[in-house]
mmCIF file of C-alpha atoms in Angstrom:
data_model
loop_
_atom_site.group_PDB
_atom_site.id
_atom_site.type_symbol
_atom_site.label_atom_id
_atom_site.label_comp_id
_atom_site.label_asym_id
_atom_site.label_seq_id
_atom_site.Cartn_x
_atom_site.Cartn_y
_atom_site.Cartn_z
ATOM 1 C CA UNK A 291 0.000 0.000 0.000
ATOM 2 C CA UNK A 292 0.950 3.418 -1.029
ATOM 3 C CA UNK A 293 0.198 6.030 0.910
ATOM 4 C CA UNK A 294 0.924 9.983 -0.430
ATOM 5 C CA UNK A 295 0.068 13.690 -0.871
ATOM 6 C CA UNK A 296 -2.677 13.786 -3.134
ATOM 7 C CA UNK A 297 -2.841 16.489 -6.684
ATOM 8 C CA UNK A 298 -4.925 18.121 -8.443
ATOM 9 C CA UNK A 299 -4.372 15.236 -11.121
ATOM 10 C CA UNK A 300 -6.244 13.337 -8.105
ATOM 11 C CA UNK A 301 -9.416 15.299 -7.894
ATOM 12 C CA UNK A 302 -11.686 13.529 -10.458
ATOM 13 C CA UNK A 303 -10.967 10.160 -8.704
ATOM 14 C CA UNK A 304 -10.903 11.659 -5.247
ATOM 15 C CA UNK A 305 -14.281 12.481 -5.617
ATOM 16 C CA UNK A 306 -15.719 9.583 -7.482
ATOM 17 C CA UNK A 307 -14.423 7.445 -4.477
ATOM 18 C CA UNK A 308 -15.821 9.863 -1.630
ATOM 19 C CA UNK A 309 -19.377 9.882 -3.729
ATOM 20 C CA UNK A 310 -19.310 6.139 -3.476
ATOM 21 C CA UNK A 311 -18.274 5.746 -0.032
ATOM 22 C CA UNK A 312 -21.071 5.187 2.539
ATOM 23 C CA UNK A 313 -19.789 7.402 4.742
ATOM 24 C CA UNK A 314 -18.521 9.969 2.303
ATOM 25 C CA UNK A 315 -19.626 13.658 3.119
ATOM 26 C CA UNK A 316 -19.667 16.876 1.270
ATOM 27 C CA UNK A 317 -16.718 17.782 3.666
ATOM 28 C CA UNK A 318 -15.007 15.478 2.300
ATOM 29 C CA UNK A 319 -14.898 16.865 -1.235
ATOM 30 C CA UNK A 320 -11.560 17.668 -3.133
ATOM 31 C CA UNK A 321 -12.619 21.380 -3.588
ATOM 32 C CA UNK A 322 -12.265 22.187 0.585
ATOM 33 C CA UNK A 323 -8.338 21.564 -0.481
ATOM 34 C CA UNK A 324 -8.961 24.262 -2.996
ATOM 35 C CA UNK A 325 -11.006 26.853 -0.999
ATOM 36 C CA UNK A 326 -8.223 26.054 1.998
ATOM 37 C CA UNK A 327 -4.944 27.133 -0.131
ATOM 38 C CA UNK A 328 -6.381 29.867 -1.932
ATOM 39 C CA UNK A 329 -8.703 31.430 -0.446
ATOM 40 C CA UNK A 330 -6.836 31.209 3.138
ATOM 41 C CA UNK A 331 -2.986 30.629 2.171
ATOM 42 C CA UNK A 332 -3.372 27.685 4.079
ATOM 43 C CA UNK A 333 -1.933 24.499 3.472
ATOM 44 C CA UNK A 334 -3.745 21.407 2.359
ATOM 45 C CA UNK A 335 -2.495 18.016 3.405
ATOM 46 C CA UNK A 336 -4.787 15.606 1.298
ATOM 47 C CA UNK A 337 -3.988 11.900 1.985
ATOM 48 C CA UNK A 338 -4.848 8.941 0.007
ATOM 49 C CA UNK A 339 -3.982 5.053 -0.310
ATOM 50 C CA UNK A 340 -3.281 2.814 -2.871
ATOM 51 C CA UNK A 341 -2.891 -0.229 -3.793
ATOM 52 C CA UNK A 342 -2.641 -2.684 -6.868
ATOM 53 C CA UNK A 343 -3.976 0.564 -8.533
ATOM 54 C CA UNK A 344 -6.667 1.137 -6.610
ATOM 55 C CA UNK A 345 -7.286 4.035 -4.523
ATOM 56 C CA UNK A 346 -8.562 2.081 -1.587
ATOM 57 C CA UNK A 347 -8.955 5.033 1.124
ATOM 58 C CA UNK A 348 -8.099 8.919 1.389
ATOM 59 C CA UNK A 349 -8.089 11.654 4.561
ATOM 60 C CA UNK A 350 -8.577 15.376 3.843
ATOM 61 C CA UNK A 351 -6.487 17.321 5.950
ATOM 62 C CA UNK A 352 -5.622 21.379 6.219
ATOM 63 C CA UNK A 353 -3.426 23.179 8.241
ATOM 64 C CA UNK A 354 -4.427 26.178 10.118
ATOM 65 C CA UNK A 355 -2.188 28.790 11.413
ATOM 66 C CA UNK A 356 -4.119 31.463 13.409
ATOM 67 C CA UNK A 357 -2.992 34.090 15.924
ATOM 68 C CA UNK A 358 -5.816 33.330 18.271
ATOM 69 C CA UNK A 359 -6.483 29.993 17.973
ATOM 70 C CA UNK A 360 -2.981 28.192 17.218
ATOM 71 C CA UNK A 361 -0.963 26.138 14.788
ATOM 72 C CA UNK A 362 -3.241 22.658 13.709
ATOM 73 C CA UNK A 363 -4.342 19.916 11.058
ATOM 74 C CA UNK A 364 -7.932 19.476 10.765
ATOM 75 C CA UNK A 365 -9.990 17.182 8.992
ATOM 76 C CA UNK A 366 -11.493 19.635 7.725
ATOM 77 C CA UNK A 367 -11.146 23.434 8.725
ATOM 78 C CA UNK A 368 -14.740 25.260 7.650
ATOM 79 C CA UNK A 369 -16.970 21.762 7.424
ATOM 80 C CA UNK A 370 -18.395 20.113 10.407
ATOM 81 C CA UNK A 371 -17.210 16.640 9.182
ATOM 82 C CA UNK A 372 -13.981 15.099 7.928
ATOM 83 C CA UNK A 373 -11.621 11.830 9.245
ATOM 84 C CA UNK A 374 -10.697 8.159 7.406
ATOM 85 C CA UNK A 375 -12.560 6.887 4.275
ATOM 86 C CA UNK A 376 -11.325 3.733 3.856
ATOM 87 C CA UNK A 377 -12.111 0.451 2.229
ATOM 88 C CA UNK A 378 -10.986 -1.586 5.282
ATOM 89 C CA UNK A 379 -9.468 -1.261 8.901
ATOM 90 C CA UNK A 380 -6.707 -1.907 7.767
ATOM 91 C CA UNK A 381 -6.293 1.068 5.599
ATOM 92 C CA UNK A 382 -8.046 3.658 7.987
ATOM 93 C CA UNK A 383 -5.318 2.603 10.527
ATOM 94 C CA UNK A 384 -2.331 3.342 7.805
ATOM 95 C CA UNK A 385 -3.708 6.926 7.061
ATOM 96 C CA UNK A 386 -4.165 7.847 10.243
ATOM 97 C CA UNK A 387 -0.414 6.970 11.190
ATOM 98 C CA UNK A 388 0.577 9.134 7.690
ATOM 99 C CA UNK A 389 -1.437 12.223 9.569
ATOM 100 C CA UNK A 390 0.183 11.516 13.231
ATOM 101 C CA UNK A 391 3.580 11.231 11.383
ATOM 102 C CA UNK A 392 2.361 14.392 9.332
ATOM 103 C CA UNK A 393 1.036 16.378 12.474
ATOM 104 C CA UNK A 394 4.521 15.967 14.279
ATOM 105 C CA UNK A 395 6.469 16.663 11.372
ATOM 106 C CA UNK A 396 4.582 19.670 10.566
ATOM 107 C CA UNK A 397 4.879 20.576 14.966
ATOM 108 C CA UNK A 398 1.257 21.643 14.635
ATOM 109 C CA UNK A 399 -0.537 21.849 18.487
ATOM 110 C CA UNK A 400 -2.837 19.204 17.932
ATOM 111 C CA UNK A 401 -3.972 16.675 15.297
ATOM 112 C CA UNK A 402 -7.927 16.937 15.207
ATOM 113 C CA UNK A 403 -10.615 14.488 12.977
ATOM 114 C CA UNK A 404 -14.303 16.036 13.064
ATOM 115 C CA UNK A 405 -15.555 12.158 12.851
ATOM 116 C CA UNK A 406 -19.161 11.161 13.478
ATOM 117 C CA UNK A 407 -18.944 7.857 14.905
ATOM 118 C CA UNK A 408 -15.568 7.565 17.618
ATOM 119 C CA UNK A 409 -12.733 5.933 16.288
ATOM 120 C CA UNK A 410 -9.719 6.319 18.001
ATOM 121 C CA UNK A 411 -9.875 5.193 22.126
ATOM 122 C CA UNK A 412 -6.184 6.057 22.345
ATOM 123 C CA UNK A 413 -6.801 9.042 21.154
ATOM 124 C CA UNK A 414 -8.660 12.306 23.313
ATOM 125 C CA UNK A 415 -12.364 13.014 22.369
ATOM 126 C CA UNK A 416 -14.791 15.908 23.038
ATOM 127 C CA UNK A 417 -17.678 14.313 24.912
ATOM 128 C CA UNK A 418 -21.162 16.344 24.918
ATOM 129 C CA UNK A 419 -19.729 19.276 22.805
ATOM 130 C CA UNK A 420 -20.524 19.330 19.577
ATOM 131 C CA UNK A 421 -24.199 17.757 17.723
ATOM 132 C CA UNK A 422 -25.311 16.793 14.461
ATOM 133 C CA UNK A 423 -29.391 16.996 13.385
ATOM 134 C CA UNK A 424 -30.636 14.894 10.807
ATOM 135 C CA UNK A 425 -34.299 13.754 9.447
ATOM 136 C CA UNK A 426 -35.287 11.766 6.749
ATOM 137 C CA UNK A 427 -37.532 13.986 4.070
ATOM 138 C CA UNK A 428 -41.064 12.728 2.863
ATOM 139 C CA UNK A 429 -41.866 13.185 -0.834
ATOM 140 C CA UNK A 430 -45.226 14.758 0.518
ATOM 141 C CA UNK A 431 -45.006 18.517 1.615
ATOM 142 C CA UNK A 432 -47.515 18.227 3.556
ATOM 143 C CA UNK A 433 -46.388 15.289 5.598
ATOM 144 C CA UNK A 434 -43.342 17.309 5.924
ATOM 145 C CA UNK A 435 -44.982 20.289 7.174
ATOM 146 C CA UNK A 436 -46.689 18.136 10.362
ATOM 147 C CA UNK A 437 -43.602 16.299 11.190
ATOM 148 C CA UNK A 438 -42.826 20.103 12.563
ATOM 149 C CA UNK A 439 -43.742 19.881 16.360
ATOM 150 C CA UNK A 440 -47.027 22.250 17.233
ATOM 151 C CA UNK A 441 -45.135 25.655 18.156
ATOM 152 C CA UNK A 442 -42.803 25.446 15.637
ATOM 153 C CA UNK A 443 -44.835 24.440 12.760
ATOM 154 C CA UNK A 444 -47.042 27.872 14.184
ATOM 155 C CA UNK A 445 -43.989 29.837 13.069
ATOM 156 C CA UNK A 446 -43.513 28.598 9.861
ATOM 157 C CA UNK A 447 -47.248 29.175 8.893
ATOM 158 C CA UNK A 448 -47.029 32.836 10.337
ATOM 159 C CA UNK A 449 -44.176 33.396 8.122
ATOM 160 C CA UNK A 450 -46.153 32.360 5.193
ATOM 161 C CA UNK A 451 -49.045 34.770 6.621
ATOM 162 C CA UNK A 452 -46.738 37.389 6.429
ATOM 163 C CA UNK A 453 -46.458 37.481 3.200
ATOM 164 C CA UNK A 454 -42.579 36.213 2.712
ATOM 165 C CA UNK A 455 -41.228 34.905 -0.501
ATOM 166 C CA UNK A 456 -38.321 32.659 -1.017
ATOM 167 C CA UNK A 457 -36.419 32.815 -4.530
ATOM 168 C CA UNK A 458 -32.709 30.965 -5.538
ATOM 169 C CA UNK A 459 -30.109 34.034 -5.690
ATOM 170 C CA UNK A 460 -27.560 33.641 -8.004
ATOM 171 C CA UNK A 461 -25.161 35.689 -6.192
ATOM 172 C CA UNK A 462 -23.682 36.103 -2.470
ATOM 173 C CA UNK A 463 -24.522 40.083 -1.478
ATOM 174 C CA UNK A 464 -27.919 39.030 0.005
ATOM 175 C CA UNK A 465 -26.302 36.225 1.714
ATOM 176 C CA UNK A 466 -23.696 38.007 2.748
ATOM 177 C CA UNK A 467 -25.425 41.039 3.890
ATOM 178 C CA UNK A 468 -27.889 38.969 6.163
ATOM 179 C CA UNK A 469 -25.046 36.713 7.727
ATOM 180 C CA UNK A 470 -22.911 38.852 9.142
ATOM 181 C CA UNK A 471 -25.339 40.654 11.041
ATOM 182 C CA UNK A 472 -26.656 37.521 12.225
ATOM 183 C CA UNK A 473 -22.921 36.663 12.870
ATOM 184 C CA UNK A 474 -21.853 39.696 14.280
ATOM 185 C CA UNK A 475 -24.999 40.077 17.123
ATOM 186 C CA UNK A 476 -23.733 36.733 18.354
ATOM 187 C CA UNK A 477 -19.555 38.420 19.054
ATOM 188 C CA UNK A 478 -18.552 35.890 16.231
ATOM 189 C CA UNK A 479 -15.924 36.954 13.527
ATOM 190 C CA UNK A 480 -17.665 37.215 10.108
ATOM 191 C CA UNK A 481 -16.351 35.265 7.234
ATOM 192 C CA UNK A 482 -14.890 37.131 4.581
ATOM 193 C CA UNK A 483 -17.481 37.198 1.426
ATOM 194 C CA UNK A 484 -14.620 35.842 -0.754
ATOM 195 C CA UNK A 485 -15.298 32.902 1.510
ATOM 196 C CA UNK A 486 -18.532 32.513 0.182
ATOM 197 C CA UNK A 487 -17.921 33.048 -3.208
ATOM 198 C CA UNK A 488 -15.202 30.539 -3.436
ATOM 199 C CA UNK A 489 -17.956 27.852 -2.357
ATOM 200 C CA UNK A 490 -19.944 28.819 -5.201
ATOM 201 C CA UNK A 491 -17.607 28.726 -7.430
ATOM 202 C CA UNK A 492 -15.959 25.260 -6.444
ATOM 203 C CA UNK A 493 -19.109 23.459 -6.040
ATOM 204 C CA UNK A 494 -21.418 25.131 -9.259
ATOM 205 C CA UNK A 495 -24.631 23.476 -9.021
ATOM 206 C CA UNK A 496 -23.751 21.659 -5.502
ATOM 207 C CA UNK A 497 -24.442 24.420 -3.911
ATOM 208 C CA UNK A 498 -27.163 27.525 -3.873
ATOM 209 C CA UNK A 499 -28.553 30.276 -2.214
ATOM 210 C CA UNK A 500 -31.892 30.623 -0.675
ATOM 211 C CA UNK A 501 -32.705 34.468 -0.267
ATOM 212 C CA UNK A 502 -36.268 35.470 1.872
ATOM 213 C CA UNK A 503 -37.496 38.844 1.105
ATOM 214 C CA UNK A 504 -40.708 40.684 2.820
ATOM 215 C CA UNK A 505 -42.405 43.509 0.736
ATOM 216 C CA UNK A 506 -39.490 42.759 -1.654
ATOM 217 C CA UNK A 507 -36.908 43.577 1.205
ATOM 218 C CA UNK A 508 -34.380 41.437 2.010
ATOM 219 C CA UNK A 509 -35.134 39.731 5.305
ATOM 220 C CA UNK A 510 -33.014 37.027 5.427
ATOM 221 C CA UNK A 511 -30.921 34.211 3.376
ATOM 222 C CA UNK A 512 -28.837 30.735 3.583
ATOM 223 C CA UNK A 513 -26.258 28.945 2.087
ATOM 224 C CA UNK A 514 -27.092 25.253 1.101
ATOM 225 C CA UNK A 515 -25.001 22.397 0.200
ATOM 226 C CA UNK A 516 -26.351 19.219 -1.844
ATOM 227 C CA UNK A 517 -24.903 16.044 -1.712
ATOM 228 C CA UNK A 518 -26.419 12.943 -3.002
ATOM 229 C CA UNK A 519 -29.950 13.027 -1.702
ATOM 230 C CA UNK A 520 -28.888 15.234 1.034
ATOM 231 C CA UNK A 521 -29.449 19.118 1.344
ATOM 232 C CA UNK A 522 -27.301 20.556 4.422
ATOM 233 C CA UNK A 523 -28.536 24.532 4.923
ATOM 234 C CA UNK A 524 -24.566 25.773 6.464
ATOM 235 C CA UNK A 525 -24.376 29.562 6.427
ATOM 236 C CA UNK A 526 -27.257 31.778 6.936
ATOM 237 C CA UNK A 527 -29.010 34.475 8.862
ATOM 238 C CA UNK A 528 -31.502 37.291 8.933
ATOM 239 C CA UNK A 529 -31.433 41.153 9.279
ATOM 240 C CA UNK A 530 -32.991 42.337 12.917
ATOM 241 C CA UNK A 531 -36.542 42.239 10.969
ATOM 242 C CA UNK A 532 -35.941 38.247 10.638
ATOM 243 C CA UNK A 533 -37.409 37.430 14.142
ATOM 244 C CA UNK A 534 -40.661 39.476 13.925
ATOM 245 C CA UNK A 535 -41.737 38.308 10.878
ATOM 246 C CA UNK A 536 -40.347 34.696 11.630
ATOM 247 C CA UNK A 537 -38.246 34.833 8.440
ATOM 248 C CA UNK A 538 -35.515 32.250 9.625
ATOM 249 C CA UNK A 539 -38.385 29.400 10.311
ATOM 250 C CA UNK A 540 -40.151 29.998 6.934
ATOM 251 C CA UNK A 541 -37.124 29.951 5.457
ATOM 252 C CA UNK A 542 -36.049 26.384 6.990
ATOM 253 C CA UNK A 543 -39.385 25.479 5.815
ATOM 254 C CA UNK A 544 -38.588 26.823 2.170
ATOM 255 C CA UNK A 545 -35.352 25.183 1.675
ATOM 256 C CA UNK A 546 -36.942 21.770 2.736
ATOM 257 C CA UNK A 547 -39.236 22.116 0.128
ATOM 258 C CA UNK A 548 -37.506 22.930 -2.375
ATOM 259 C CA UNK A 549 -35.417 20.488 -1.692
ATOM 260 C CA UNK A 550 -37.962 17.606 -1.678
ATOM 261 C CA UNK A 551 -38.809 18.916 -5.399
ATOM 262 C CA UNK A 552 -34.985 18.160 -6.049
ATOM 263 C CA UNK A 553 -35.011 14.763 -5.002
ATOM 264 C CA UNK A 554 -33.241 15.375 -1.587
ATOM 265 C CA UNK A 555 -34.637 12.568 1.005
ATOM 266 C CA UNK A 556 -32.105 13.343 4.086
ATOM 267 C CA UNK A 557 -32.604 16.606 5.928
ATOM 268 C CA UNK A 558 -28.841 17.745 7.753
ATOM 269 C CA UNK A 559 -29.525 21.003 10.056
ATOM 270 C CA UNK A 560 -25.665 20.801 10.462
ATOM 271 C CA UNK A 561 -24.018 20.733 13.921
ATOM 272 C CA UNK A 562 -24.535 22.505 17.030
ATOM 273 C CA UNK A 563 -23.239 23.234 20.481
ATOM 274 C CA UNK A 564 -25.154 22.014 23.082
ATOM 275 C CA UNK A 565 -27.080 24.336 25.069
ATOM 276 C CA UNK A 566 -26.662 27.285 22.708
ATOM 277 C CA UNK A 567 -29.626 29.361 20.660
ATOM 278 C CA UNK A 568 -29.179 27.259 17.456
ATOM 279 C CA UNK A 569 -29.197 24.002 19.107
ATOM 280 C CA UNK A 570 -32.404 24.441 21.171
ATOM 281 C CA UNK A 571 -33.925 25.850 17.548
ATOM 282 C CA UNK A 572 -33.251 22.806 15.779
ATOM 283 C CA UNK A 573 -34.555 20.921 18.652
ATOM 284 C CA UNK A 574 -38.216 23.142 18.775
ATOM 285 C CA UNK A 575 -38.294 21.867 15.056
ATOM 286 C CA UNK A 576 -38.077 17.912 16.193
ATOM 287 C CA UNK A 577 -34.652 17.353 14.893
ATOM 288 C CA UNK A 578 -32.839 14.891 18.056
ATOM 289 C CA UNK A 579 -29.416 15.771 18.751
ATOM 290 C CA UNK A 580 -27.130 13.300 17.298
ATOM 291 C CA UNK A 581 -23.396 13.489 19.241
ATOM 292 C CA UNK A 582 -20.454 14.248 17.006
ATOM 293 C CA UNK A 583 -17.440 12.795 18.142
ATOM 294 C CA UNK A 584 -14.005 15.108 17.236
ATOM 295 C CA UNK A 585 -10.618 13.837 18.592
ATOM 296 C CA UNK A 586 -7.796 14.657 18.893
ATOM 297 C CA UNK A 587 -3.565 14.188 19.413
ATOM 298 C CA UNK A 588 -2.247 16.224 20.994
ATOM 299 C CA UNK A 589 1.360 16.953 19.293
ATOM 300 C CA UNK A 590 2.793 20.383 20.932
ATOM 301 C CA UNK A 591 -0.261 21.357 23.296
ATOM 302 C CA UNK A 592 -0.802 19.977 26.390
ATOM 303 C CA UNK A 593 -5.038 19.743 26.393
ATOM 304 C CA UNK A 594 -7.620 19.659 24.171
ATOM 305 C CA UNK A 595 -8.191 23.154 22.158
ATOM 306 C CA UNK A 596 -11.412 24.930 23.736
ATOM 307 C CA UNK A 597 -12.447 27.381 20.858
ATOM 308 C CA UNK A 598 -16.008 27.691 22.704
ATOM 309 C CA UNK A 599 -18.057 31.188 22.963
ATOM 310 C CA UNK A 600 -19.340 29.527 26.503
ATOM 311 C CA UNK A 601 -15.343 29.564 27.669
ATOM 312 C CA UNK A 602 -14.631 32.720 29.961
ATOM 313 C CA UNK A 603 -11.168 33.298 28.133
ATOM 314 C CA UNK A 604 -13.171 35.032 25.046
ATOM 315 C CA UNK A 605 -16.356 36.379 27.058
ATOM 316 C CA UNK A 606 -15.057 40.240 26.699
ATOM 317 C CA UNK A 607 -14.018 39.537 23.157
ATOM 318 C CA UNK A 608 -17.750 38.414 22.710
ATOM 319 C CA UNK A 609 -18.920 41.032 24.335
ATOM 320 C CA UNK A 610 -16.839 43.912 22.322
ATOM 321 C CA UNK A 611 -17.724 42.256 19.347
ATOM 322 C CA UNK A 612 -21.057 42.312 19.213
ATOM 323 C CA UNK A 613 -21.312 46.377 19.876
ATOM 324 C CA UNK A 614 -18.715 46.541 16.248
ATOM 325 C CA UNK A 615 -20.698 48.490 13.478
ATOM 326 C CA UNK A 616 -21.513 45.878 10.817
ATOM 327 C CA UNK A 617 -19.090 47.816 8.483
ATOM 328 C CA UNK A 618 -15.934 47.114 10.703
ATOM 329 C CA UNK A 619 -16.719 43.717 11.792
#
């Protein structure tokens, strides 16, 4: 078995493999490598086996050098998923002794693999953090519709009273515009829009933008990635009008549908802390939380990173943050 540093020679077959792989996530697509190096200047560490041939297993990987947050290797910076595809055990094992050999060669802090399901026992694991929400789609709208618990579904239905409209954008300033006021009330940096626009343009038709306007006002707008029969809603947000006129529950609702008239049969709200506004949202719409297990090796550091908005360390950061004019932050 042959294990390197994947090219852009790779990509085609990088992808084929993660689209057939049963665990194989939009996160793990060969255009995060991409976004990472140029968009970032980061470097992008993409791992894959082979053998007879064959590419038998591969393990995105990007390293992130950040002032505040330290030196590391991800699988993957920006997605909420990432670790081992592999055909066997076997394989899985062999990549992730190329990225532990990579990680201390490299003299990052910490090694970390955003994996679903735990993998590694000798390894340390955040417990209770961080959540996934999934739900399987009907065809039927309707059906749909009363799989929303009671109070929730009340919300969506007084959006639609209100007279908002959803329409596909083709570009990112509504997006853009809505999500970093969203972002910046919560004393979270904002994303830089070339950010955005390098998603669109890696992923085409993979991924679109779902813009909600009120008296044809912008209200509010998401960012929604598509991956086999999957539709995963990742960036989005709404101006301070959104919560009066419920704009970011019909808008849920609006992606959903339009995603059942695509096909899509597997609902992903994305990931969550626990305890925090967006994961008791996802929860009022029936979604139950599903733990995401990230873990870690530690290489220079000597605990597990705690990048949290809950940890005291960044509470008056938070709190300057959020009182930024939109323009600066």
């Amino acid at each position: 078995m042959n294990i390197r540093s994947a090219t852009v020679q790779d990509a085609g077959r990088w992808d084929a493999y993660v689209l057939g792989h049963p665990q194989g996530t939009f996160s793990h697509r060969f255009g995060w490598k991409r976004i990472i190096e140029n968009t970032y200047g980061h470097a992008g560490h993409y791992l894959l086996a082979e053998q007879d041939g064959e590419l038998r297993g591969v393990l995105p990987l990007g390293q992130v050098k950040h002032l505040l947050f330290g030196h590391s290797l991800i699988s993957v910076p920006f997605c909420v998923a990432g670790g081992v595809l592999a055909d066997s055990s076997q394989v899985q094992r062999a990549l992730e002794e190329a990225a532990t050999d990579l990680a201390r060669q490299l003299g990052v802090d910490y090694l970390e693999v955003r994996n679903a399901q735990p993998q590694r026992d000798d390894w340390l694991r955040k417990d209770g953090l961080y959540v996934g929400f999934r739900r399987e789609l009907s065809e039927d709208h309707e059906a749909n519709m009363l799989a929303i618990p009671r109070k929730q579904r009340a919300m969506v239905r007084k959006g639609i009273k209100a007279g908002l409209v959803g329409e596909p954008d083709q570009g990112i300033d509504n997006l853009y515009e809505a999500y970093s006021q969203s972002v910046r009330n919560l004393g979270t940096p904002v994303f830089p829009r070339k950010h955005f626009q390098a998603i669109r343009d890696e992923f085409g038709d993979d991924v679109d933008v779902i813009t909600i306007r009120h008296q044809g006002e912008v209200v509010a707008s998401v960012m929604n990635y598509y991956f086999r029969d999957q539709v995963l809603p990742f960036y989005g947000g709404g101006i301070s009008a959104a919560r009066s006129l419920a704009a970011n529950d019909f808008m849920y609702w609006e992606v959903m549908r339009r995603a059942v008239d695509k096909g899509c049969r597997m609902f992903d709200f994305g990931r969550s802390k626990v305890d925090t506004g967006s994961y008791r949202f996802k929860k009022h719409w029936g979604f139950e939380p599903q733990p995401l297990n990230y873990e870690y090796l530690l290489v220079k550091a000597s605990a597990m990173p705690d990048l949290n908005p809950n940890n005291p360390k960044y509470a008056m950061f938070i709190r300057a943050w959020k009182s930024l004019p939109i323009g600066i932050s």
